[in-house]
Structure formats: C-alpha cells, structure tokens
Tab-separated table of C-alpha atoms in Angstrom:
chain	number	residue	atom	x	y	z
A	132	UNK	CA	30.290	-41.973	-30.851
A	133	UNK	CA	27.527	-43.422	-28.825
A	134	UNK	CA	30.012	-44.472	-26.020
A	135	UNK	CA	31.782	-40.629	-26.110
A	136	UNK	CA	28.130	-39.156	-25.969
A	137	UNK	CA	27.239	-41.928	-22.926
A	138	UNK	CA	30.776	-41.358	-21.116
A	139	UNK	CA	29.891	-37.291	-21.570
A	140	UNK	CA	26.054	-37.676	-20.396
A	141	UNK	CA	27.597	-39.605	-17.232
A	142	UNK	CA	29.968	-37.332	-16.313
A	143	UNK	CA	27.180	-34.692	-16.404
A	144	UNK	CA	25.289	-36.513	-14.354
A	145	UNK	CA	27.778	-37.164	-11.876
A	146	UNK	CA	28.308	-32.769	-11.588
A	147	UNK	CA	24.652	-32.385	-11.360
A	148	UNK	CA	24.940	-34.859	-8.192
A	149	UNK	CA	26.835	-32.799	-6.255
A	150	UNK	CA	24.757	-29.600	-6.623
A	151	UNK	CA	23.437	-28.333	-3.408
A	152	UNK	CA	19.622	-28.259	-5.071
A	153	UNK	CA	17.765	-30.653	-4.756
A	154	UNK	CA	16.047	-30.684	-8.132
A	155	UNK	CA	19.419	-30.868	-10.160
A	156	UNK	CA	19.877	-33.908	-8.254
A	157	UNK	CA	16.416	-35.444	-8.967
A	158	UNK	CA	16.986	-34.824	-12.435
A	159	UNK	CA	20.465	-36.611	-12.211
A	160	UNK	CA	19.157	-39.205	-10.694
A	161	UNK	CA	16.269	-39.681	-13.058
A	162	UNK	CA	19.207	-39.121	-16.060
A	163	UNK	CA	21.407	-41.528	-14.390
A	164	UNK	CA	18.859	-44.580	-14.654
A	165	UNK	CA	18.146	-44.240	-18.083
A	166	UNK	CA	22.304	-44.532	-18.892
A	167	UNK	CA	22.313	-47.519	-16.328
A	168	UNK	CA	19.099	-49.122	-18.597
A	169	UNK	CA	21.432	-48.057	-21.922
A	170	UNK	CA	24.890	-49.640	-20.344
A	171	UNK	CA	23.011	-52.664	-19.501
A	172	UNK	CA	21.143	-53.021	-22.340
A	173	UNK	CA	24.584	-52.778	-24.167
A	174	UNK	CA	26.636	-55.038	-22.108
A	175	UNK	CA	23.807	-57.848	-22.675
A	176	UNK	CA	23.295	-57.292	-26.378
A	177	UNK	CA	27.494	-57.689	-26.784
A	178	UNK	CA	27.385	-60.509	-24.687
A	179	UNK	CA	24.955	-62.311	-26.257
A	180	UNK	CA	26.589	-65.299	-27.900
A	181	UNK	CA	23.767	-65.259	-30.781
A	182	UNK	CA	24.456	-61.566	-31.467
A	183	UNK	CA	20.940	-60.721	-31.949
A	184	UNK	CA	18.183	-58.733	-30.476
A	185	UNK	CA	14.951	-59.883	-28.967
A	186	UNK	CA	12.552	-58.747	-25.867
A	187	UNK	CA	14.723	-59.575	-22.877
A	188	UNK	CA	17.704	-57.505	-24.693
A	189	UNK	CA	16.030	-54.305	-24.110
A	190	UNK	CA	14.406	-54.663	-20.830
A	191	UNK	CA	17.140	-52.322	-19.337
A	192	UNK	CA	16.515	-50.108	-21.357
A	193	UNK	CA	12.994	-49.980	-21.169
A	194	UNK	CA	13.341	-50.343	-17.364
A	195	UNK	CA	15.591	-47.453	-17.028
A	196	UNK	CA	13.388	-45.301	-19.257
A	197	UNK	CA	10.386	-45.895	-16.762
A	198	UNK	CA	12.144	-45.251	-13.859
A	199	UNK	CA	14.142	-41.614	-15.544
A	200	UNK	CA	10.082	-41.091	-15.987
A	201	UNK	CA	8.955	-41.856	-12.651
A	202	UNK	CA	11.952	-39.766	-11.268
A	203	UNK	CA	11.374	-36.545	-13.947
A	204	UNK	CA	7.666	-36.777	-13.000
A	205	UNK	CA	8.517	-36.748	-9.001
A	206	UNK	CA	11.383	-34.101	-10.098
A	207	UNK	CA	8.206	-31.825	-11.877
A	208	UNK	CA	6.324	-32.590	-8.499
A	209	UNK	CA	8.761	-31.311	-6.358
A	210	UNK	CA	9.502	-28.408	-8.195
A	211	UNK	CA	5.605	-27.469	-8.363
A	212	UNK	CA	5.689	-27.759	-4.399
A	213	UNK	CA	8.669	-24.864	-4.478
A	214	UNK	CA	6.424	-22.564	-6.290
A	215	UNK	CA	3.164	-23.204	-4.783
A	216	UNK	CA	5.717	-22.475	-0.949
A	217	UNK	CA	7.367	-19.161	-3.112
A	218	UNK	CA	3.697	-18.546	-3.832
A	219	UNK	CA	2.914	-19.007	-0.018
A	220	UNK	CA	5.402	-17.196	1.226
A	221	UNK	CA	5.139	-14.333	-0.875
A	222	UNK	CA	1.418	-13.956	-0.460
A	223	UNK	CA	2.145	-13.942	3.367
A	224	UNK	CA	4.893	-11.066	2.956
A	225	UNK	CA	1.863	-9.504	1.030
A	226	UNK	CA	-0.459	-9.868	3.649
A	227	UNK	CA	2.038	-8.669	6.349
A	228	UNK	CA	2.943	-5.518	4.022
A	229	UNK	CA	-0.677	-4.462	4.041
A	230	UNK	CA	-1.701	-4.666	7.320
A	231	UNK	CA	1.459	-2.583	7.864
A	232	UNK	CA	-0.007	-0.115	5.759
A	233	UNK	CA	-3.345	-0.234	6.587
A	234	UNK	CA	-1.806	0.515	10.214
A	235	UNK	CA	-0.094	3.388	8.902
A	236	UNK	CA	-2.979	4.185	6.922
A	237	UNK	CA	-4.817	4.719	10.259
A	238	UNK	CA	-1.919	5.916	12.302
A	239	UNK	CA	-1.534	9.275	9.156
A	240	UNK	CA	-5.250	9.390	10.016
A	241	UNK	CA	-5.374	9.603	13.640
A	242	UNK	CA	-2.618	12.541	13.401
A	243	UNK	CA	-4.395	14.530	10.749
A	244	UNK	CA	-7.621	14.233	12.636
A	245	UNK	CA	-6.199	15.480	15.911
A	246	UNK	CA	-4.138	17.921	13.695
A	247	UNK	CA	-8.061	19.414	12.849
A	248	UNK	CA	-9.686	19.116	16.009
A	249	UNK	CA	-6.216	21.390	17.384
A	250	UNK	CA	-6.362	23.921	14.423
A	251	UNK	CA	-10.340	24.037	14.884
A	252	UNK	CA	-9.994	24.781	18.217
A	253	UNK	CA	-7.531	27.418	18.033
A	254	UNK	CA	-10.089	28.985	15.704
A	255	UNK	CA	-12.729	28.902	17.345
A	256	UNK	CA	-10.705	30.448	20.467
A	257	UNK	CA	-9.851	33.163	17.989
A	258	UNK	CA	-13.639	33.376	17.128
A	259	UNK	CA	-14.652	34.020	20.494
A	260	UNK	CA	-11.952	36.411	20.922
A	261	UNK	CA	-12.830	38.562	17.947
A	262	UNK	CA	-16.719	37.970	18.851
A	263	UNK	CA	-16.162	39.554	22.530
A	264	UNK	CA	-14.059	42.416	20.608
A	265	UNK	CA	-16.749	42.840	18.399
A	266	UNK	CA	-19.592	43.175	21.002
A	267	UNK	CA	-17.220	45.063	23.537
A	268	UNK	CA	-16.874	47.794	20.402
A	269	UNK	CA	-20.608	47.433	19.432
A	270	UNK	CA	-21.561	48.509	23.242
A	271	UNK	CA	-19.098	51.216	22.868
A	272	UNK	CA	-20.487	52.489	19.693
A	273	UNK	CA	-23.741	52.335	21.498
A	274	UNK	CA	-22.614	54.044	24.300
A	275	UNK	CA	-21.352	56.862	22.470
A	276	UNK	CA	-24.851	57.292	20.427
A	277	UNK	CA	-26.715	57.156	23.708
A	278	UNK	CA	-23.860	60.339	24.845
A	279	UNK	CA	-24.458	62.276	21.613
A	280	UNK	CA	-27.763	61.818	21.075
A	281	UNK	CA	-28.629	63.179	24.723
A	282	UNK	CA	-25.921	66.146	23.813
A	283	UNK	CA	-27.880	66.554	20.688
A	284	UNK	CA	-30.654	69.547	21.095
A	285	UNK	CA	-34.508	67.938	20.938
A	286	UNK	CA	-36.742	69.031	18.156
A	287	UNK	CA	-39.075	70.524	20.425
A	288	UNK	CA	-36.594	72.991	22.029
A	289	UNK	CA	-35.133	73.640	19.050
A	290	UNK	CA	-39.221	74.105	17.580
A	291	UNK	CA	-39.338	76.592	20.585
A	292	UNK	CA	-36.243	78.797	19.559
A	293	UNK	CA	-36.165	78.541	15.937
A	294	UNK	CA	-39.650	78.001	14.939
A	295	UNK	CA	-39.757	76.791	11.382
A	296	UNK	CA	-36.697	74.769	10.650
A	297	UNK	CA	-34.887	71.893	9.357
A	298	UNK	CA	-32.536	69.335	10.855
A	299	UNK	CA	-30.517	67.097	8.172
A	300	UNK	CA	-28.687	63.964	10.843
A	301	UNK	CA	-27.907	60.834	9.173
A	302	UNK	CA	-24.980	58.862	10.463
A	303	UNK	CA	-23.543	56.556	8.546
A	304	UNK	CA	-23.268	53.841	11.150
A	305	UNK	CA	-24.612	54.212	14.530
A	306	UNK	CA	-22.948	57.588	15.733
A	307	UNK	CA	-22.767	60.238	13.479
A	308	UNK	CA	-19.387	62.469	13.601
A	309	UNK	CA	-19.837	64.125	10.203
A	310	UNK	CA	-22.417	67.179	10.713
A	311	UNK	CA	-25.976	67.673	12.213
C-alpha cells in the first residue's frame, strides 16, 4: 500500500512539474524531496543486512522533510510576492481610474460652468432688453400725461367759468383715460 500511495504521490508530482505556474512547480519540487528522503530511507532500511533501524536509517527521510520545508516555505514566499504585485498593480489601476475621474470630474465642471456664464448672459441681454422696453414705455406714459394734462382745463379757468365746483381726476396709473 505504501509503495501504490508513493508510486501515485510521484506521478503527481511529476504532472504538477509540467504546469506552466510556477508555484505548482515549487510545490512539486518541495513534494518531490520528501518521496526522494522516503525512497531512500526505504532502499537503506531493506538493504541493511541487520534489518534494523537506527539514526543513520532515517536521515533521508529527515533530510528530505527539511528540504520539502525549506521549498514549501520559499513556495509560501513566492506566492506572498504575487499578491503583494496583484496588490500593486491593482492599487495603480486604482490610482489611474481616479485621476481619470477626477479629470472628468473637472472637465463636467468646466462645461456646466461655461454652460451658466452663456445662459446668464443671455439673461441678462434679455434684462436689458426688457429694461430699455420698460423705460422707452415709461417715457411714453409720461409723455402722454404731460399731453393730457396740458389738454386738461386749469382750476383757475375753470374757477373763472363755473365758480363753485368740483373736479373728481384720479388715474389709476400715470394717465388717466377713464373720466375727469
């Protein structure tokens, strides 16, 4: 059982190898010396003419367990470096994004600012326009009280040929054109 579970863990080993990433094949490699210690260690415990174990017969092993160590802890190394480059890399997309929209940010800006400085002038044209309109009417209006008041009998003449009397005149605005 322990050769079929050996034979399988090799030939897993071997597939990981030829993966294109690199930290399947760190892993391999760290797997593969701790099955090199195990064979080893194997080959010199059956070969030993006494049969038995001692120190020396598992120095393989314990060899091959250090370096599948050494390799896993290189292997956790390497695959911290990916992330903290992912990490990098995405915080520099980040960065890139929002200075992208921060120039957008001020480009929408720029066009809604000249949008109101447009729209404010074209009211204040209109302004203007309705204020000369207004004034042009105003002198008008004026014009026309300074016409009917001088058509408009004085209360001394009108003392003179009516004697006692009454006058009731109170436009509504500045020219009157309901009665006097």
């Amino acid at each position: 059982i322990g050769v079929a579970i050996l034979a399988f863990n090799i030939i897993l080993i071997i597939r990981l190898l030829f993966l294109k990433n690199t930290l399947a094949r760190i892993i391999s490699i760290g797997a593969l010396s701790l099955a090199v210690g195990a064979i080893l260690t194997q080959i010199l415990f059956l070969s030993s003419a006494l049969n038995y174990m001692n120190e020396s017969t598992f120095l393989f092993q314990k060899v091959g367990f250090i370096l599948e160590l050494l390799v896993f802890t290189y292997g956790i190394t390497y695959r911290y470096k990916l992330l903290e480059d992912d990490k990098q890399k995405i915080q520099e997309q980040l960065i890139i994004q929002l200075s992208e929209n921060a120039e957008l940010h001020e480009k929408v800006n720029r066009e809604l600012a000249d949008k109101v400085k447009e729209r404010t002038l074209e009211i204040e044209k209109q302004r203007d326009h309705i204020e000369k309109i207004n004034t042009d009417i105003t002198d008008s209006i004026n014009y026309a009280q300074y016409i009917q008041s001088s058509i408009l009998p004085r209360t001394e003449k009108l003392e003179s040929y009516l004697g006692e009397h009454f006058v009731i005149y109170k436009p509504k605005d500045i020219v009157s054109g309901e009665f006097y």
